């Protein structure tokens, strides 16, 4: 029996090892299954609640909700032929709810102009939509008027546009989708940048036009001549913008767009979003073509830095591109030239999908 004892002990030891191994394997399998289950749950939760990311809580395709449509606020001044062309074009855009014309002329709009624009609106609007046309009459001639609060605005999204620039409806709809992903930032087509003025010190800045953006791929503003933003910024501009800034804008007849960029950046501590889009300028050259324009804009930037107590603008190098319409990011773009900086990346954007903000981006 003594000879058989070691064999029995060895057998028991092996049986114990097998049992321990089996239990360990079972634990590993249970752990793996648990991880798989948690992963599936996380993916399902993300698909259901992904809209909570990036501050977006709306429905991209919810045309009946305030975020499902947008309103155009169009600035104009004694250019009735351009106004007619712009209204005729934008009337056909699918998710347009209303057009508000910022009227600051001394005389009210004529009845003939109203009849013509309403006729064009009915003629060019889609059958499934009724676009409202409203003249917002102002007693004072001031560029601040374009950002006055509109009490009865039905949509959250405001598309601020000048009467002499036209974008294809498809481009406007894409920018609107980008805005829906981040509704508290500015989303626009015309980027600009502020630069530190090394000659004057760390607290002085220079205004950078399109070519500085093209060269560096960096921007900190999108101009309100063609930009989406939330309607709450109209109220914020009306009620909270310092009176000294408004007076400065009225006297200089410039820089209301920079002031709005400061306002939004100060409220969000976030950069704007530059969207690629083809721009068609149907008017003659404006104040940007006049001598000393950059110097006046530089003065505005430094004035606003003092008023806001520091530089509120946030630089970025991100650009939103609809890759369904672009094989490469290097195709024609907004800004005055038909090219953009190299080293950009275009990501896929499936038709009709609710894609969160980073999926829209190209990075310089």
CSV table of C-alpha atoms in Angstrom, one decimal:
chain,number,residue,atom,x,y,z
A,1,UNK,CA,0.0,0.0,0.0
A,2,UNK,CA,2.9,2.3,0.7
A,3,UNK,CA,3.9,1.8,-2.9
A,4,UNK,CA,0.6,2.9,-4.2
A,5,UNK,CA,0.3,6.0,-2.0
A,6,UNK,CA,2.5,8.3,-4.0
A,7,UNK,CA,0.5,7.4,-7.1
A,8,UNK,CA,-2.8,8.3,-5.4
A,9,UNK,CA,-1.3,11.6,-4.2
A,10,UNK,CA,-0.1,12.5,-7.7
A,11,UNK,CA,-3.5,11.6,-9.1
A,12,UNK,CA,-5.3,13.8,-6.5
A,13,UNK,CA,-2.8,16.7,-7.3
A,14,UNK,CA,-3.5,16.4,-11.0
A,15,UNK,CA,-7.2,16.3,-10.4
A,16,UNK,CA,-6.9,19.5,-8.3
A,17,UNK,CA,-4.9,21.2,-11.1
A,18,UNK,CA,-7.5,20.2,-13.7
A,19,UNK,CA,-10.3,21.5,-11.5
A,20,UNK,CA,-8.6,24.8,-10.8
A,21,UNK,CA,-7.8,25.2,-14.5
A,22,UNK,CA,-11.5,24.5,-15.4
A,23,UNK,CA,-12.7,27.0,-12.8
A,24,UNK,CA,-10.2,29.6,-14.0
A,25,UNK,CA,-11.2,29.1,-17.6
A,26,UNK,CA,-14.9,29.5,-16.7
A,27,UNK,CA,-14.1,32.7,-14.9
A,28,UNK,CA,-12.3,34.0,-17.9
A,29,UNK,CA,-15.2,33.1,-20.2
A,30,UNK,CA,-17.7,34.8,-17.8
A,31,UNK,CA,-15.4,37.9,-17.8
A,32,UNK,CA,-15.2,38.0,-21.6
A,33,UNK,CA,-18.9,37.6,-21.9
A,34,UNK,CA,-19.5,40.4,-19.4
A,35,UNK,CA,-17.1,42.7,-21.4
A,36,UNK,CA,-18.9,41.9,-24.6
A,37,UNK,CA,-22.3,42.6,-23.0
A,38,UNK,CA,-21.1,45.9,-21.6
A,39,UNK,CA,-19.6,46.9,-25.0
A,40,UNK,CA,-22.9,46.1,-26.8
A,41,UNK,CA,-24.8,48.1,-24.1
A,42,UNK,CA,-22.4,51.1,-24.5
A,43,UNK,CA,-22.7,51.1,-28.3
A,44,UNK,CA,-26.5,50.9,-28.0
A,45,UNK,CA,-26.5,53.8,-25.5
A,46,UNK,CA,-24.2,55.8,-27.7
A,47,UNK,CA,-26.5,55.4,-30.7
A,48,UNK,CA,-29.5,56.3,-28.7
A,49,UNK,CA,-28.0,59.1,-26.6
A,50,UNK,CA,-25.0,60.2,-28.8
A,51,UNK,CA,-26.7,63.5,-29.3
A,52,UNK,CA,-25.9,64.4,-25.7
A,53,UNK,CA,-22.2,64.8,-26.8
A,54,UNK,CA,-20.9,68.1,-28.0
A,55,UNK,CA,-23.9,69.8,-26.3
A,56,UNK,CA,-26.4,68.7,-29.0
A,57,UNK,CA,-29.7,67.4,-27.9
A,58,UNK,CA,-31.9,68.0,-30.9
A,59,UNK,CA,-33.0,65.9,-33.9
A,60,UNK,CA,-31.2,66.7,-37.1
A,61,UNK,CA,-34.2,65.7,-39.3
A,62,UNK,CA,-36.9,66.9,-36.9
A,63,UNK,CA,-38.5,69.5,-39.2
A,64,UNK,CA,-41.3,70.3,-36.8
A,65,UNK,CA,-38.9,71.2,-33.9
A,66,UNK,CA,-37.3,74.7,-33.5
A,67,UNK,CA,-33.9,73.1,-34.4
A,68,UNK,CA,-35.3,71.3,-37.5
A,69,UNK,CA,-35.6,74.5,-39.5
A,70,UNK,CA,-33.8,77.9,-39.7
A,71,UNK,CA,-34.5,81.5,-40.3
A,72,UNK,CA,-32.6,83.8,-42.6
A,73,UNK,CA,-31.8,87.3,-41.3
A,74,UNK,CA,-30.6,89.3,-44.3
A,75,UNK,CA,-28.9,92.7,-44.1
A,76,UNK,CA,-29.6,95.0,-47.0
A,77,UNK,CA,-29.2,98.7,-48.0
A,78,UNK,CA,-30.7,100.2,-51.2
A,79,UNK,CA,-29.8,97.3,-53.4
A,80,UNK,CA,-33.2,96.1,-54.5
A,81,UNK,CA,-32.0,94.1,-57.5
A,82,UNK,CA,-29.6,92.1,-55.3
A,83,UNK,CA,-32.3,91.7,-52.6
A,84,UNK,CA,-34.7,90.2,-55.2
A,85,UNK,CA,-32.1,87.8,-56.5
A,86,UNK,CA,-31.2,86.6,-53.0
A,87,UNK,CA,-34.8,86.1,-51.9
A,88,UNK,CA,-35.6,84.3,-55.1
A,89,UNK,CA,-32.7,81.9,-54.6
A,90,UNK,CA,-33.0,81.1,-50.9
A,91,UNK,CA,-36.8,80.6,-51.1
A,92,UNK,CA,-36.2,77.2,-52.5
A,93,UNK,CA,-33.9,75.9,-49.7
A,94,UNK,CA,-35.7,72.9,-48.1
A,95,UNK,CA,-35.5,73.7,-44.3
A,96,UNK,CA,-36.0,77.4,-44.5
A,97,UNK,CA,-38.7,78.7,-42.2
A,98,UNK,CA,-38.7,82.5,-42.6
A,99,UNK,CA,-36.7,85.4,-44.1
A,100,UNK,CA,-36.3,88.5,-42.0
A,101,UNK,CA,-35.0,91.5,-43.9
A,102,UNK,CA,-33.1,94.0,-41.8
A,103,UNK,CA,-34.4,97.4,-43.1
A,104,UNK,CA,-32.5,100.5,-41.9
A,105,UNK,CA,-33.3,102.9,-44.8
A,106,UNK,CA,-35.0,106.2,-44.0
A,107,UNK,CA,-38.1,105.3,-46.1
A,108,UNK,CA,-40.1,102.1,-45.5
A,109,UNK,CA,-40.1,99.4,-48.2
A,110,UNK,CA,-42.5,100.2,-51.0
A,111,UNK,CA,-45.7,98.2,-51.6
A,112,UNK,CA,-44.4,97.1,-55.0
A,113,UNK,CA,-41.2,95.7,-53.5
A,114,UNK,CA,-43.2,93.8,-50.9
A,115,UNK,CA,-45.6,92.4,-53.6
A,116,UNK,CA,-42.7,91.3,-55.8
A,117,UNK,CA,-40.8,89.6,-53.0
A,118,UNK,CA,-43.9,87.8,-51.7
A,119,UNK,CA,-44.7,86.7,-55.3
A,120,UNK,CA,-41.1,85.4,-55.8
A,121,UNK,CA,-41.4,83.6,-52.4
A,122,UNK,CA,-44.6,81.8,-53.4
A,123,UNK,CA,-43.3,81.0,-56.8
A,124,UNK,CA,-40.0,79.5,-55.7
A,125,UNK,CA,-40.8,77.9,-52.4
A,126,UNK,CA,-41.3,74.2,-52.2
A,127,UNK,CA,-44.9,72.9,-52.2
A,128,UNK,CA,-44.5,71.4,-48.7
A,129,UNK,CA,-43.4,74.6,-47.0
A,130,UNK,CA,-44.6,78.1,-46.5
A,131,UNK,CA,-41.8,80.5,-46.0
A,132,UNK,CA,-42.7,83.7,-44.2
A,133,UNK,CA,-41.3,87.1,-45.3
A,134,UNK,CA,-40.9,89.8,-42.7
A,135,UNK,CA,-39.4,93.3,-42.9
A,136,UNK,CA,-37.8,94.3,-39.6
A,137,UNK,CA,-38.0,98.1,-39.8
A,138,UNK,CA,-35.4,100.1,-37.9
A,139,UNK,CA,-35.5,103.9,-37.2
A,140,UNK,CA,-31.8,104.3,-36.9
A,141,UNK,CA,-29.3,103.4,-39.6
A,142,UNK,CA,-26.8,101.2,-37.8
A,143,UNK,CA,-24.9,98.0,-38.5
A,144,UNK,CA,-26.0,96.9,-35.0
A,145,UNK,CA,-29.5,96.5,-36.4
A,146,UNK,CA,-28.6,93.2,-38.0
A,147,UNK,CA,-28.3,91.7,-34.5
A,148,UNK,CA,-31.3,93.1,-32.9
A,149,UNK,CA,-33.5,90.6,-31.0
A,150,UNK,CA,-36.4,89.2,-33.1
A,151,UNK,CA,-39.2,88.5,-30.6
A,152,UNK,CA,-41.3,86.2,-32.7
A,153,UNK,CA,-38.6,84.1,-34.2
A,154,UNK,CA,-39.8,80.5,-34.4
A,155,UNK,CA,-36.5,78.8,-35.0
A,156,UNK,CA,-33.4,78.4,-32.8
A,157,UNK,CA,-31.1,78.7,-35.9
A,158,UNK,CA,-30.4,82.0,-37.5
A,159,UNK,CA,-28.6,82.2,-40.8
A,160,UNK,CA,-27.1,85.7,-41.0
A,161,UNK,CA,-26.4,86.7,-44.6
A,162,UNK,CA,-25.7,89.8,-46.7
A,163,UNK,CA,-27.9,90.5,-49.7
A,164,UNK,CA,-25.0,90.3,-52.1
A,165,UNK,CA,-23.7,86.8,-51.4
A,166,UNK,CA,-25.4,83.5,-52.5
A,167,UNK,CA,-24.6,80.0,-51.5
A,168,UNK,CA,-26.2,76.8,-53.1
A,169,UNK,CA,-29.0,75.4,-50.9
A,170,UNK,CA,-27.1,72.2,-50.6
A,171,UNK,CA,-24.2,74.0,-49.0
A,172,UNK,CA,-26.5,75.9,-46.7
A,173,UNK,CA,-28.2,72.7,-45.6
A,174,UNK,CA,-24.8,71.1,-44.8
A,175,UNK,CA,-23.8,74.1,-42.7
A,176,UNK,CA,-27.1,73.9,-40.9
A,177,UNK,CA,-26.4,70.2,-40.1
A,178,UNK,CA,-23.0,71.2,-38.7
A,179,UNK,CA,-24.7,73.9,-36.6
A,180,UNK,CA,-27.2,71.3,-35.3
A,181,UNK,CA,-24.3,69.3,-34.0
A,182,UNK,CA,-22.9,72.3,-32.0
A,183,UNK,CA,-25.8,74.8,-31.7
A,184,UNK,CA,-24.1,77.3,-29.4
A,185,UNK,CA,-21.1,78.1,-31.6
A,186,UNK,CA,-20.9,80.1,-34.8
A,187,UNK,CA,-20.8,78.1,-38.0
A,188,UNK,CA,-19.9,80.0,-41.2
A,189,UNK,CA,-18.1,80.2,-44.5
A,190,UNK,CA,-15.8,83.2,-44.2
A,191,UNK,CA,-13.0,82.7,-41.7
A,192,UNK,CA,-10.7,85.3,-40.3
A,193,UNK,CA,-7.9,85.4,-37.7
A,194,UNK,CA,-6.4,87.6,-35.1
A,195,UNK,CA,-2.6,87.7,-34.7
A,196,UNK,CA,-0.5,89.0,-31.8
A,197,UNK,CA,1.3,92.1,-32.9
A,198,UNK,CA,4.9,91.4,-31.9
A,199,UNK,CA,6.1,94.9,-32.5
A,200,UNK,CA,3.5,96.4,-30.0
A,201,UNK,CA,3.6,93.8,-27.2
A,202,UNK,CA,1.7,90.8,-26.0
A,203,UNK,CA,-1.6,92.7,-25.4
A,204,UNK,CA,-1.9,94.1,-28.9
A,205,UNK,CA,-3.3,92.3,-31.9
A,206,UNK,CA,-3.6,92.5,-35.7
A,207,UNK,CA,-6.6,91.6,-37.8
A,208,UNK,CA,-5.8,88.7,-40.3
A,209,UNK,CA,-7.7,88.6,-43.6
A,210,UNK,CA,-8.3,85.6,-45.8
A,211,UNK,CA,-4.8,85.2,-47.0
A,212,UNK,CA,-3.4,84.7,-43.5
A,213,UNK,CA,-6.0,82.0,-43.0
A,214,UNK,CA,-5.2,80.3,-46.3
A,215,UNK,CA,-1.5,80.3,-45.5
A,216,UNK,CA,-1.7,79.0,-41.9
A,217,UNK,CA,-5.0,77.1,-41.9
A,218,UNK,CA,-5.8,78.9,-38.6
A,219,UNK,CA,-8.8,81.1,-37.8
A,220,UNK,CA,-10.7,82.5,-34.8
A,221,UNK,CA,-13.7,84.1,-36.4
A,222,UNK,CA,-16.3,83.4,-39.1
A,223,UNK,CA,-17.9,86.5,-40.4
A,224,UNK,CA,-21.6,87.1,-40.0
A,225,UNK,CA,-22.0,87.9,-43.7
A,226,UNK,CA,-22.7,84.2,-44.0
A,227,UNK,CA,-23.0,82.3,-40.7
A,228,UNK,CA,-25.3,80.3,-38.5
A,229,UNK,CA,-25.7,81.0,-34.8
A,230,UNK,CA,-28.3,80.5,-32.1
A,231,UNK,CA,-31.1,83.1,-31.8
A,232,UNK,CA,-30.2,83.7,-28.1
A,233,UNK,CA,-27.1,85.6,-29.3
A,234,UNK,CA,-29.5,88.2,-30.8
A,235,UNK,CA,-30.9,88.9,-27.4
A,236,UNK,CA,-27.5,88.8,-25.8
A,237,UNK,CA,-26.2,91.3,-28.3
A,238,UNK,CA,-29.2,93.5,-27.8
A,239,UNK,CA,-29.2,93.4,-24.0
A,240,UNK,CA,-25.6,92.8,-23.0
A,241,UNK,CA,-23.2,94.1,-25.6
A,242,UNK,CA,-21.5,97.2,-24.1
A,243,UNK,CA,-23.0,100.5,-25.3
A,244,UNK,CA,-19.5,101.8,-26.0
A,245,UNK,CA,-19.0,99.0,-28.6
A,246,UNK,CA,-22.4,99.6,-30.2
A,247,UNK,CA,-21.6,103.3,-30.5
A,248,UNK,CA,-18.2,102.6,-31.9
A,249,UNK,CA,-19.7,100.3,-34.6
A,250,UNK,CA,-22.4,102.9,-35.5
A,251,UNK,CA,-19.8,105.7,-35.9
A,252,UNK,CA,-17.2,103.6,-37.8
A,253,UNK,CA,-19.8,101.7,-39.8
A,254,UNK,CA,-17.6,98.6,-39.5
A,255,UNK,CA,-16.8,95.6,-37.3
A,256,UNK,CA,-20.3,94.4,-36.1
A,257,UNK,CA,-19.3,91.0,-37.3
A,258,UNK,CA,-16.1,91.0,-35.2
A,259,UNK,CA,-18.2,92.1,-32.2
A,260,UNK,CA,-20.5,89.2,-32.6
A,261,UNK,CA,-17.6,86.8,-32.8
A,262,UNK,CA,-16.2,88.2,-29.6
A,263,UNK,CA,-19.7,87.9,-28.0
A,264,UNK,CA,-20.1,84.2,-28.9
A,265,UNK,CA,-16.5,83.2,-28.0
A,266,UNK,CA,-16.8,85.0,-24.7
A,267,UNK,CA,-20.0,83.1,-23.9
A,268,UNK,CA,-18.7,79.7,-25.0
A,269,UNK,CA,-14.9,79.8,-24.6
A,270,UNK,CA,-14.9,77.8,-27.9
A,271,UNK,CA,-13.8,78.5,-31.5
A,272,UNK,CA,-16.2,78.8,-34.4
A,273,UNK,CA,-16.5,76.2,-37.2
A,274,UNK,CA,-15.5,77.0,-40.7
A,275,UNK,CA,-17.6,75.2,-43.3
A,276,UNK,CA,-16.5,74.7,-46.9
A,277,UNK,CA,-18.9,76.3,-49.4
A,278,UNK,CA,-18.9,77.9,-52.8
A,279,UNK,CA,-19.6,81.6,-52.6
A,280,UNK,CA,-21.2,83.7,-55.4
A,281,UNK,CA,-20.8,87.4,-54.9
A,282,UNK,CA,-23.5,89.1,-57.0
A,283,UNK,CA,-22.8,92.7,-55.9
A,284,UNK,CA,-20.0,95.2,-56.4
A,285,UNK,CA,-17.0,95.4,-54.0
A,286,UNK,CA,-17.8,96.5,-50.5
A,287,UNK,CA,-16.0,98.2,-47.7
A,288,UNK,CA,-13.4,95.4,-47.5
A,289,UNK,CA,-11.9,96.6,-50.8
A,290,UNK,CA,-11.4,100.2,-49.5
A,291,UNK,CA,-8.0,101.4,-48.5
A,292,UNK,CA,-7.1,101.1,-44.8
A,293,UNK,CA,-9.7,98.3,-44.2
A,294,UNK,CA,-7.3,96.0,-42.4
A,295,UNK,CA,-6.1,98.8,-40.2
A,296,UNK,CA,-9.6,99.8,-39.2
A,297,UNK,CA,-10.4,96.1,-38.4
A,298,UNK,CA,-7.2,95.9,-36.3
A,299,UNK,CA,-8.4,98.9,-34.3
A,300,UNK,CA,-11.7,97.2,-33.8
A,301,UNK,CA,-10.0,94.0,-32.5
A,302,UNK,CA,-7.9,95.9,-29.9
A,303,UNK,CA,-10.9,98.1,-28.9
A,304,UNK,CA,-13.0,94.9,-28.2
A,305,UNK,CA,-10.1,93.3,-26.3
A,306,UNK,CA,-10.1,96.2,-24.0
A,307,UNK,CA,-13.9,96.2,-23.6
A,308,UNK,CA,-14.1,92.5,-23.0
A,309,UNK,CA,-11.1,92.6,-20.5
A,310,UNK,CA,-9.0,90.3,-22.7
A,311,UNK,CA,-8.8,88.3,-25.9
A,312,UNK,CA,-12.0,86.2,-26.1
A,313,UNK,CA,-11.4,84.7,-29.5
A,314,UNK,CA,-10.3,81.1,-29.7
A,315,UNK,CA,-8.1,80.0,-32.6
A,316,UNK,CA,-8.6,76.6,-34.3
A,317,UNK,CA,-7.5,74.8,-37.5
A,318,UNK,CA,-10.6,72.6,-38.0
A,319,UNK,CA,-12.7,72.8,-41.1
A,320,UNK,CA,-16.1,71.1,-41.9
A,321,UNK,CA,-16.3,69.5,-45.3
A,322,UNK,CA,-19.1,67.5,-46.8
A,323,UNK,CA,-17.2,64.5,-48.2
A,324,UNK,CA,-20.2,63.3,-50.2
A,325,UNK,CA,-19.5,66.1,-52.6
A,326,UNK,CA,-15.7,66.2,-52.4
A,327,UNK,CA,-13.2,63.5,-53.2
A,328,UNK,CA,-10.5,65.6,-51.7
A,329,UNK,CA,-10.4,68.5,-49.2
A,330,UNK,CA,-8.2,70.4,-51.7
A,331,UNK,CA,-11.1,71.3,-54.0
A,332,UNK,CA,-12.3,74.9,-54.4
A,333,UNK,CA,-13.4,76.7,-51.2
A,334,UNK,CA,-14.6,79.9,-49.8
A,335,UNK,CA,-12.4,82.9,-49.3
A,336,UNK,CA,-11.6,84.5,-52.6
A,337,UNK,CA,-9.4,81.8,-54.1
A,338,UNK,CA,-10.3,78.3,-55.5
A,339,UNK,CA,-8.0,76.3,-53.2
A,340,UNK,CA,-7.4,75.6,-49.5
A,341,UNK,CA,-4.2,74.8,-47.6
A,342,UNK,CA,-2.7,71.3,-48.1
A,343,UNK,CA,-2.5,68.5,-45.5
A,344,UNK,CA,-6.2,68.3,-44.9
A,345,UNK,CA,-8.3,65.1,-44.3
A,346,UNK,CA,-11.8,64.4,-45.5
A,347,UNK,CA,-13.9,61.9,-43.5
A,348,UNK,CA,-17.0,60.1,-44.9
A,349,UNK,CA,-20.4,61.6,-44.2
A,350,UNK,CA,-23.2,59.1,-45.1
A,351,UNK,CA,-26.5,60.5,-46.5
A,352,UNK,CA,-29.1,61.3,-43.8
A,353,UNK,CA,-27.1,60.2,-40.8
A,354,UNK,CA,-26.9,61.9,-37.5
A,355,UNK,CA,-23.1,62.3,-37.2
A,356,UNK,CA,-21.5,64.0,-34.3
A,357,UNK,CA,-19.3,67.0,-34.8
A,358,UNK,CA,-15.8,65.4,-35.1
A,359,UNK,CA,-17.0,63.3,-38.1
A,360,UNK,CA,-17.6,66.5,-40.1
A,361,UNK,CA,-14.1,67.8,-39.8
A,362,UNK,CA,-11.0,68.2,-41.9
A,363,UNK,CA,-7.9,69.3,-40.0
A,364,UNK,CA,-5.3,71.5,-41.5
